[in-house]
PDB file of C-alpha atoms in Angstrom:
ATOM      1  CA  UNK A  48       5.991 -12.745   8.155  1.00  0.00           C
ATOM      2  CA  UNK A  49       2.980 -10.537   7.883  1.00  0.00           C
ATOM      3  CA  UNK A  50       3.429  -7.631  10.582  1.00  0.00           C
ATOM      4  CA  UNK A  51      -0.189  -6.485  10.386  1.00  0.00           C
ATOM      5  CA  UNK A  52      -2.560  -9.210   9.959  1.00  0.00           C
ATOM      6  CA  UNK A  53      -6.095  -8.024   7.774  1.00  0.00           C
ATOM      7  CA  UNK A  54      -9.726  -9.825   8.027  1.00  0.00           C
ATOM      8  CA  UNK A  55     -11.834 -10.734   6.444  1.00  0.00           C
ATOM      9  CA  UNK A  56      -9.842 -10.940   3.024  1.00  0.00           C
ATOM     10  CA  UNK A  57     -13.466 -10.271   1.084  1.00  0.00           C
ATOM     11  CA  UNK A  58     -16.692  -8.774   2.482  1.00  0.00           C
ATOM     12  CA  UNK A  59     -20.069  -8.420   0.753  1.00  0.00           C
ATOM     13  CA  UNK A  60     -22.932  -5.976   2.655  1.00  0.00           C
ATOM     14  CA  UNK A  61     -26.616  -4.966   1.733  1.00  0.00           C
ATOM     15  CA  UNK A  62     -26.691  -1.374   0.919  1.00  0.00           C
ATOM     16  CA  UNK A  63     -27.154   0.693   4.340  1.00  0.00           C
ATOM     17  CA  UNK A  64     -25.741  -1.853   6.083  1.00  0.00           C
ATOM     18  CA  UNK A  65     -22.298  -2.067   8.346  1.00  0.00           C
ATOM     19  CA  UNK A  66     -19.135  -3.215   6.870  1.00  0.00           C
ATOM     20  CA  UNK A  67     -16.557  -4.423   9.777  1.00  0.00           C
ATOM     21  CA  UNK A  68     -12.786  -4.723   8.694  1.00  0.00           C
ATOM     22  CA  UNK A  69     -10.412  -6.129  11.385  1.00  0.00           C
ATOM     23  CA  UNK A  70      -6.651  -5.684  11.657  1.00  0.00           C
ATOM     24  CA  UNK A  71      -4.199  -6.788  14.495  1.00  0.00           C
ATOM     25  CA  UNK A  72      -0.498  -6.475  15.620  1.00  0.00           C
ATOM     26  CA  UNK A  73       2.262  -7.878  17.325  1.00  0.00           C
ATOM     27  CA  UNK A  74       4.680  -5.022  17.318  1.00  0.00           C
ATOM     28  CA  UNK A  75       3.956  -2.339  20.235  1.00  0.00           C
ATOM     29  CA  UNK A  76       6.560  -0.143  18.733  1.00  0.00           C
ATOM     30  CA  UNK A  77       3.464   0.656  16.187  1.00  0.00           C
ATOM     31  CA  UNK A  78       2.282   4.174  16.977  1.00  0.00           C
ATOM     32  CA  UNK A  79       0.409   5.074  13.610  1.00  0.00           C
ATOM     33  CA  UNK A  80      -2.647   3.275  11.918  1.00  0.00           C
ATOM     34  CA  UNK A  81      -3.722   4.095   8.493  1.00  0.00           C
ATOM     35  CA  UNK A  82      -6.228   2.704   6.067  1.00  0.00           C
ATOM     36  CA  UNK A  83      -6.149   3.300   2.980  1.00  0.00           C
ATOM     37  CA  UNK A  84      -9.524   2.685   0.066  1.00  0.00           C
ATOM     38  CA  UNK A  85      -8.295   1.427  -2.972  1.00  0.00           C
ATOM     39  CA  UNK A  86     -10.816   1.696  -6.204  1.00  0.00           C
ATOM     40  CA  UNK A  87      -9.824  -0.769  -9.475  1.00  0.00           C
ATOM     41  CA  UNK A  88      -7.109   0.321 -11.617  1.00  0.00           C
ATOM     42  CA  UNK A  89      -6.143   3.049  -9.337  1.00  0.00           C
ATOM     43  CA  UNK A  90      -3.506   3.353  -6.291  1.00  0.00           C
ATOM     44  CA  UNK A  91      -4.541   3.057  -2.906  1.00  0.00           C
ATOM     45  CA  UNK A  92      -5.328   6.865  -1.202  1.00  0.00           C
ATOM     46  CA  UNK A  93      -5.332   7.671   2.611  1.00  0.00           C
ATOM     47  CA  UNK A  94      -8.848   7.105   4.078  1.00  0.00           C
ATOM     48  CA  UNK A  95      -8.787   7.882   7.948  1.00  0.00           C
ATOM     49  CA  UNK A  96      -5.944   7.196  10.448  1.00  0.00           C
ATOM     50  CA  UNK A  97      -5.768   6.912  13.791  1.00  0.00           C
ATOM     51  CA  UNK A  98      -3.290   7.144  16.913  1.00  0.00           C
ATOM     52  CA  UNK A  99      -2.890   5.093  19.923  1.00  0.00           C
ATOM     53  CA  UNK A 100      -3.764   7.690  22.193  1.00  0.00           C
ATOM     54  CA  UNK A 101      -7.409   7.133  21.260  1.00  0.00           C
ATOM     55  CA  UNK A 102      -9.780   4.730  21.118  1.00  0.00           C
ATOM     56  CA  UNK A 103     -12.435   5.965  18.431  1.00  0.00           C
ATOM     57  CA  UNK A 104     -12.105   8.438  15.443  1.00  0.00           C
ATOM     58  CA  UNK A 105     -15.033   9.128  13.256  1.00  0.00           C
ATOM     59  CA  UNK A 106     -14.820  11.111   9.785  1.00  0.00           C
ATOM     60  CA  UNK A 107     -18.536  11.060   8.402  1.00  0.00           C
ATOM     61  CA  UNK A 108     -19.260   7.273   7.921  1.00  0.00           C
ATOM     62  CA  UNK A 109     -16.053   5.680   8.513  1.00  0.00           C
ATOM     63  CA  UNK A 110     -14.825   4.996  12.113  1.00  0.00           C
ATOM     64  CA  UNK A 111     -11.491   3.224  13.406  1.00  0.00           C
ATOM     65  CA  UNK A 112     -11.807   1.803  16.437  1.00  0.00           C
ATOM     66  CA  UNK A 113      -8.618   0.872  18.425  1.00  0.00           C
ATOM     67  CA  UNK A 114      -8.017  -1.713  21.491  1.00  0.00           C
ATOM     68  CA  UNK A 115      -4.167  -0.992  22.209  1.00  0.00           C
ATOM     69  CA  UNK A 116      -4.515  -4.135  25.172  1.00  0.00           C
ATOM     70  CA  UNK A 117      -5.809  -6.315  22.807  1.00  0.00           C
ATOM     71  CA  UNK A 118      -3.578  -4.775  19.381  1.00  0.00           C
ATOM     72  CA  UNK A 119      -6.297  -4.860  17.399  1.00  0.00           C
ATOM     73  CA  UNK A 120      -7.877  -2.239  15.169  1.00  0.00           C
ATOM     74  CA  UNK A 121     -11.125  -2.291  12.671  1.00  0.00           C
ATOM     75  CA  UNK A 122     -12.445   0.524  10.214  1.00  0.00           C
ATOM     76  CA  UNK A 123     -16.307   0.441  10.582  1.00  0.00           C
ATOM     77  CA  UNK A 124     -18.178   1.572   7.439  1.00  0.00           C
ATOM     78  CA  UNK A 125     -22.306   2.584   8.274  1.00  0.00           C
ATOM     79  CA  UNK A 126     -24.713   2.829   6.132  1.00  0.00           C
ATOM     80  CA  UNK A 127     -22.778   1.816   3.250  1.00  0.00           C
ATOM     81  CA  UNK A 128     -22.887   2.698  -0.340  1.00  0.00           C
ATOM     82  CA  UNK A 129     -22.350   0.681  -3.554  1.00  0.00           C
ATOM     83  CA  UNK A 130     -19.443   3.486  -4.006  1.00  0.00           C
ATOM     84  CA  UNK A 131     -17.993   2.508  -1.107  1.00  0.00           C
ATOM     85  CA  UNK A 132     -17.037  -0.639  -2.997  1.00  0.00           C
ATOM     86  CA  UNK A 133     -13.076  -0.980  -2.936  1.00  0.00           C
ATOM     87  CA  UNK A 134     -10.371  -2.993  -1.813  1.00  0.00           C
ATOM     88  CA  UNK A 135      -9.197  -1.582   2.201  1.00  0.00           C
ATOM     89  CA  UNK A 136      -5.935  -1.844   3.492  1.00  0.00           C
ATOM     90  CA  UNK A 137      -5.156  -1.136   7.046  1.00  0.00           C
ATOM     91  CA  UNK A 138      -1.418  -0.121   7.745  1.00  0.00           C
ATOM     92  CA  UNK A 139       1.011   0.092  10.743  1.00  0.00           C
ATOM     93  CA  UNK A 140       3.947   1.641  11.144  1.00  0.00           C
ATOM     94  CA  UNK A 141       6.155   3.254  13.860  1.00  0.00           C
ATOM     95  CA  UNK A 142       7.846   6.030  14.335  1.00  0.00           C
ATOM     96  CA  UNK A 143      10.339   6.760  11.719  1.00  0.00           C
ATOM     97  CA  UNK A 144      10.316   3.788   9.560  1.00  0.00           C
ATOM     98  CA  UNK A 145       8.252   2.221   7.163  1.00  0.00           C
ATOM     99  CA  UNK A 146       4.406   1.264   6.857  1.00  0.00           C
ATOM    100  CA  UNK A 147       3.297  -2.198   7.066  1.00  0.00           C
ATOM    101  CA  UNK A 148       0.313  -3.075   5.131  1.00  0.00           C
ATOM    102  CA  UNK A 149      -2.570  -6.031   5.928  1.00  0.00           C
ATOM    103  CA  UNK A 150      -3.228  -7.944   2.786  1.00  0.00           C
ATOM    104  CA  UNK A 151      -6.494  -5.973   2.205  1.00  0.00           C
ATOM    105  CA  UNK A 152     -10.320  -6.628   2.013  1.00  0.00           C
ATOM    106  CA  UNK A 153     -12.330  -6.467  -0.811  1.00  0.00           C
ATOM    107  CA  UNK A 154     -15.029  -4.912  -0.092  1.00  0.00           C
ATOM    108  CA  UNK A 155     -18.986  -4.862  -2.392  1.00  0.00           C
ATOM    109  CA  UNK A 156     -21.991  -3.491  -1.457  1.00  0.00           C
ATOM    110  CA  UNK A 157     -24.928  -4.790  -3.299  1.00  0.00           C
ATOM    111  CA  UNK A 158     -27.702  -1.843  -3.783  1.00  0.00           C
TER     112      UNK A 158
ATOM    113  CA  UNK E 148       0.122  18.923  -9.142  1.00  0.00           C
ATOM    114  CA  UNK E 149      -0.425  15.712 -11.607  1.00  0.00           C
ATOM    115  CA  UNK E 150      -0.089  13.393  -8.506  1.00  0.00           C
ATOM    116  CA  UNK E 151       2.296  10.614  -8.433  1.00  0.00           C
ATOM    117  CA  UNK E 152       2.937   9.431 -12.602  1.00  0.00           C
ATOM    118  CA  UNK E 153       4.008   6.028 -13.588  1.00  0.00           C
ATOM    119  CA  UNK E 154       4.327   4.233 -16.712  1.00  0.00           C
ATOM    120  CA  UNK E 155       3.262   2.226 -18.311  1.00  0.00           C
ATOM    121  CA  UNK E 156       0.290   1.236 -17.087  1.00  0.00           C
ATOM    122  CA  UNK E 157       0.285  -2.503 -18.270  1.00  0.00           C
ATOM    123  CA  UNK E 158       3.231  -4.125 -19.750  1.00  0.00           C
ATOM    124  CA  UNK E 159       3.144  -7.771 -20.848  1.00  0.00           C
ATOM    125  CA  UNK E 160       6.252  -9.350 -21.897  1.00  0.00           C
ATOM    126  CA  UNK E 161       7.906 -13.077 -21.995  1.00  0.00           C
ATOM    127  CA  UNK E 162       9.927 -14.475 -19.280  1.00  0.00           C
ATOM    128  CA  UNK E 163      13.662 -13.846 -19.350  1.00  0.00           C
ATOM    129  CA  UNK E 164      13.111 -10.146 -21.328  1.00  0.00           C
ATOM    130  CA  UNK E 165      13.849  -7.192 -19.355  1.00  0.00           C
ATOM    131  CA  UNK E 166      11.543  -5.175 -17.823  1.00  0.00           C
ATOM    132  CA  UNK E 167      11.646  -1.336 -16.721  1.00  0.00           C
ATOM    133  CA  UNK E 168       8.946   0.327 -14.659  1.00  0.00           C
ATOM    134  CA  UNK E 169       9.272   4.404 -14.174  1.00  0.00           C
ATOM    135  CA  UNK E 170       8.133   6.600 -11.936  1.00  0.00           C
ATOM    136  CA  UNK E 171       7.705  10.391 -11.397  1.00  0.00           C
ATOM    137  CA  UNK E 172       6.787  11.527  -7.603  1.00  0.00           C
ATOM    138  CA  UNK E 173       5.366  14.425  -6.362  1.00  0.00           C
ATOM    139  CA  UNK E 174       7.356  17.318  -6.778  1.00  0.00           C
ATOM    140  CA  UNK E 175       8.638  18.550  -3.058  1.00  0.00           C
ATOM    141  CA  UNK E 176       8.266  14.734  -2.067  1.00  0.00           C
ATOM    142  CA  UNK E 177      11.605  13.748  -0.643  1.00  0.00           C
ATOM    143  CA  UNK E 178      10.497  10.215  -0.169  1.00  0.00           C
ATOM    144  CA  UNK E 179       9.687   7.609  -2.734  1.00  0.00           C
ATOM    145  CA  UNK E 180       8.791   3.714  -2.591  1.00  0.00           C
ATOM    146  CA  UNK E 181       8.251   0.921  -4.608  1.00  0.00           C
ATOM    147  CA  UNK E 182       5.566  -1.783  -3.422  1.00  0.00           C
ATOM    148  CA  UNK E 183       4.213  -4.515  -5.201  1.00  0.00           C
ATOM    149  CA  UNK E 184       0.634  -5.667  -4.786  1.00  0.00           C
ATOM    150  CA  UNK E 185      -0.232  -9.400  -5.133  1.00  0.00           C
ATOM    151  CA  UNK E 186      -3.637 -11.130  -4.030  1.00  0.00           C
ATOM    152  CA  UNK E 187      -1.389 -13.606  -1.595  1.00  0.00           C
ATOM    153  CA  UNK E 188       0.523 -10.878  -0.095  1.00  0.00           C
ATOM    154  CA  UNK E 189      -1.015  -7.331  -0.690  1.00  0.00           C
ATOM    155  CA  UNK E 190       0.916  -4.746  -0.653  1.00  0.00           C
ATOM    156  CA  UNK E 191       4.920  -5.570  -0.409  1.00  0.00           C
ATOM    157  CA  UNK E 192       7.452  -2.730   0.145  1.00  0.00           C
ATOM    158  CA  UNK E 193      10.789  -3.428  -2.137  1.00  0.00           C
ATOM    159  CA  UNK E 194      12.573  -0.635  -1.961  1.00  0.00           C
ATOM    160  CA  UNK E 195      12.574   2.996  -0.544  1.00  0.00           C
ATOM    161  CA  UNK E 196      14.389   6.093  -1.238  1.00  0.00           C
ATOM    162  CA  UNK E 197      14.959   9.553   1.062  1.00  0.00           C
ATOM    163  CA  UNK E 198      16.714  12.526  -1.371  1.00  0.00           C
ATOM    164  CA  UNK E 199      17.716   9.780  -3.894  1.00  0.00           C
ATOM    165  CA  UNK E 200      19.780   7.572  -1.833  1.00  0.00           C
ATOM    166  CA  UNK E 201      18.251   3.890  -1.293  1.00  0.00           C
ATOM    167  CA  UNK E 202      17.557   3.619   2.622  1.00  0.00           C
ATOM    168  CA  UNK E 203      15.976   0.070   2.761  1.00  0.00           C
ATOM    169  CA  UNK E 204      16.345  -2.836  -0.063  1.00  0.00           C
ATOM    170  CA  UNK E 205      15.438  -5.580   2.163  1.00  0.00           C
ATOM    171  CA  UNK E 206      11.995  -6.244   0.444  1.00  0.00           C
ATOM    172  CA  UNK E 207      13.556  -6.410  -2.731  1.00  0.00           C
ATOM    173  CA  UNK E 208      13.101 -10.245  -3.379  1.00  0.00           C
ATOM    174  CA  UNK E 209      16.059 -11.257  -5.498  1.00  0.00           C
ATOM    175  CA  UNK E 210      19.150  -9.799  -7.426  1.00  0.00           C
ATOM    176  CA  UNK E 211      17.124 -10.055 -10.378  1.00  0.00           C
ATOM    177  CA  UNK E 212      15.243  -6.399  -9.252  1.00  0.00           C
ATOM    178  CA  UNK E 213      17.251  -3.099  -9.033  1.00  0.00           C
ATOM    179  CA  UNK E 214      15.741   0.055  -8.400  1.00  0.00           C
ATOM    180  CA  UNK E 215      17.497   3.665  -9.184  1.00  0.00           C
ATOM    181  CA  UNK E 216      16.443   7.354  -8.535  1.00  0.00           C
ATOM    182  CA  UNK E 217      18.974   9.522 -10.769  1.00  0.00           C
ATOM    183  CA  UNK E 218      17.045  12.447  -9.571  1.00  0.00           C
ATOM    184  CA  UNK E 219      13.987  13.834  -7.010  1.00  0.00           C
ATOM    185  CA  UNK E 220      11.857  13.457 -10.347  1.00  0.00           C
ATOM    186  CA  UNK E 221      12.466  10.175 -11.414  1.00  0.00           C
ATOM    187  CA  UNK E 222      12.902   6.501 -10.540  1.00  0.00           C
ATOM    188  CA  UNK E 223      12.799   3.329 -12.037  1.00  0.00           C
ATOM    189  CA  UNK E 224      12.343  -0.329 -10.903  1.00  0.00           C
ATOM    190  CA  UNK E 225      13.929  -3.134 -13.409  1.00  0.00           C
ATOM    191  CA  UNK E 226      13.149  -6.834 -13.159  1.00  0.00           C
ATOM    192  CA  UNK E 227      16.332  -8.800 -15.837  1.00  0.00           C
ATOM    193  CA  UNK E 228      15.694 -11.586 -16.187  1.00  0.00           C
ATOM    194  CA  UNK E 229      11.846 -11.168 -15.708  1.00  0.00           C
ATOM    195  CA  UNK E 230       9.944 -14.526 -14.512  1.00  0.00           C
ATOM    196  CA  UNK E 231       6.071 -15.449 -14.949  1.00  0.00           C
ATOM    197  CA  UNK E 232       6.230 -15.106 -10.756  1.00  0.00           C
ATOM    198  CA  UNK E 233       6.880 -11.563 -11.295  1.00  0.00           C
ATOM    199  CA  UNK E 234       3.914 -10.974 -12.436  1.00  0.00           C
ATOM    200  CA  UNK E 235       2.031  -8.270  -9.991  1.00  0.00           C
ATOM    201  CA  UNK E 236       1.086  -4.771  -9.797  1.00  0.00           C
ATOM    202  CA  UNK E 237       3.876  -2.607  -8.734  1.00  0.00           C
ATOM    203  CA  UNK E 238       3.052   0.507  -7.874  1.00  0.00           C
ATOM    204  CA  UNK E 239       5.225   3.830  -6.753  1.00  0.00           C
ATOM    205  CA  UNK E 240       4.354   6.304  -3.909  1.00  0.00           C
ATOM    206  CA  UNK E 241       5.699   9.045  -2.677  1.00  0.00           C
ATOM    207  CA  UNK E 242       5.664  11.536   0.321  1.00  0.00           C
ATOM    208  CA  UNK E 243       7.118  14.391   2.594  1.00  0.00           C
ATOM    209  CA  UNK E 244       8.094  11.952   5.651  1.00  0.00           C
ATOM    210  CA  UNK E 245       8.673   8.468   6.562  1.00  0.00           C
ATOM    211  CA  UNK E 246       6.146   7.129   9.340  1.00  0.00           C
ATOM    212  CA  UNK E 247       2.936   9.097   9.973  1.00  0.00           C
ATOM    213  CA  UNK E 248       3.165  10.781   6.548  1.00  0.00           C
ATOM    214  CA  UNK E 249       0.425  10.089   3.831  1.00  0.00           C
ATOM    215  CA  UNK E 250       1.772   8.025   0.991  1.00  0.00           C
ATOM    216  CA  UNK E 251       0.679   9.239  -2.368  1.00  0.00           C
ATOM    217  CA  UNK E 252       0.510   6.334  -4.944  1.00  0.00           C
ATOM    218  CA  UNK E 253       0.505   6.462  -8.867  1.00  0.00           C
ATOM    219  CA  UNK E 254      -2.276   4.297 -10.475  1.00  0.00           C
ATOM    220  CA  UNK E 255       0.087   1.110 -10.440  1.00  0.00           C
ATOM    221  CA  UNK E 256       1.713  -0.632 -13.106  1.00  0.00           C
ATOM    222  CA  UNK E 257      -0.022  -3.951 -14.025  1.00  0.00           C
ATOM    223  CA  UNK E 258       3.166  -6.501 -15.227  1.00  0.00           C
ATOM    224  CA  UNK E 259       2.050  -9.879 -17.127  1.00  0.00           C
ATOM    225  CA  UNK E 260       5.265 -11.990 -17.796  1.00  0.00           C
ATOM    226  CA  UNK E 261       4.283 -15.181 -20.120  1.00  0.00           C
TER     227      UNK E 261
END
């Protein structure tokens, strides 16, 4: 049973364009949303993460938004780059216990 | 600090052999897990560890897989008898804290089993 459920599971955008990833949950006892970039043959490493207390954090390009009502989340990439190719997992976890991962997005930008 | 270490980095062996992944956390990291990474399922936690001592084994999918963590610099993950279904990236991660810590993950181990 997935606990965080990840779309789309591959994504292709023109250069300077905006890539949309969406995640949702079931579990309200989730107080902690992470994504994390992952580049081939590497590990995955924290991008940007967000609470519940908020709706919107922005860190240069990347943005989480956050519906809590609806339990949905999505990582917003503008103008993106060729190097922002990667695979993007968004994560869930809450409070004291384990993270939950999506099944990721694979992510190309085409110059 | 080297980051999280594991070896090796690919490892291709024949069903049935054993298998033995390592891994060397963070030093000062007193937690440390095990996922493995398939396209169906992303990322999978098996196993993780607080000061050495297993906490949660419920994502660990059969008895073929044990994990172990000796010490706060070392752990491995061992797959006897290893099965072509096996076959996955597993990778190791460690951190200071449980929930709303970053995880710090090695580069993976990629596992073929024929």
């Amino acid at each position: 049973q997935q606990q965080v459920k990840q779309s789309p599971q591959s994504l292709i955008v023109q250069k300077g364009g905006i890539s949309i990833i969406n995640c949702a949950y079931e579990n309200t006892a989730f107080d902690y949303f992470p994504w994390y970039q992952q580049f081939p043959g590497k590990g995955p490493a924290l991008l940007i993460a967000i609470r519940p207390d908020v709706s919107e954090k922005k860190e240069g390009r990347f943005t989480i938004s956050f519906n809590k009502s609806a339990k949905q989340f999505s990582l917003h990439i503008m103008d993106s780059q060729p190097g922002d190719s990667a695979t993007y997992f968004c994560a869930a976890t809450p409070a004291g216990n384990q993270f939950y991962f999506g099944t990721g997005t694979s992510l190309t930008v085409i110059p | 600090d080297a980051g999280v270490i594991q070896s090796p980095r690919h490892e291709v062996t024949e069903m049935g052999q054993e298998v033995t992944l390592r891994c060397k956390p963070i030093s000062g990291h007193d937690y440390l897990f095990w996922y493995r990474q398939t396209m169906m399922r992303g990322l999978e936690l098996l196993i993780y560890f607080n000061n050495n001592v297993p906490i949660d084994d419920s994502g660990m999918p059969e008895d073929r897989f044990s994990a172990k963590m000796p010490n706060a610099s070392f752990s491995t993950l061992k797959i006897q008898p290893s099965e072509p279904r096996d076959s996955a990236v597993y990778f190791c991660a460690s951190s200071t804290g449980l929930a709303n810590e970053k995880l710090f993950f090695g580069s993976g181990t990629q596992l073929s089993v024929l």
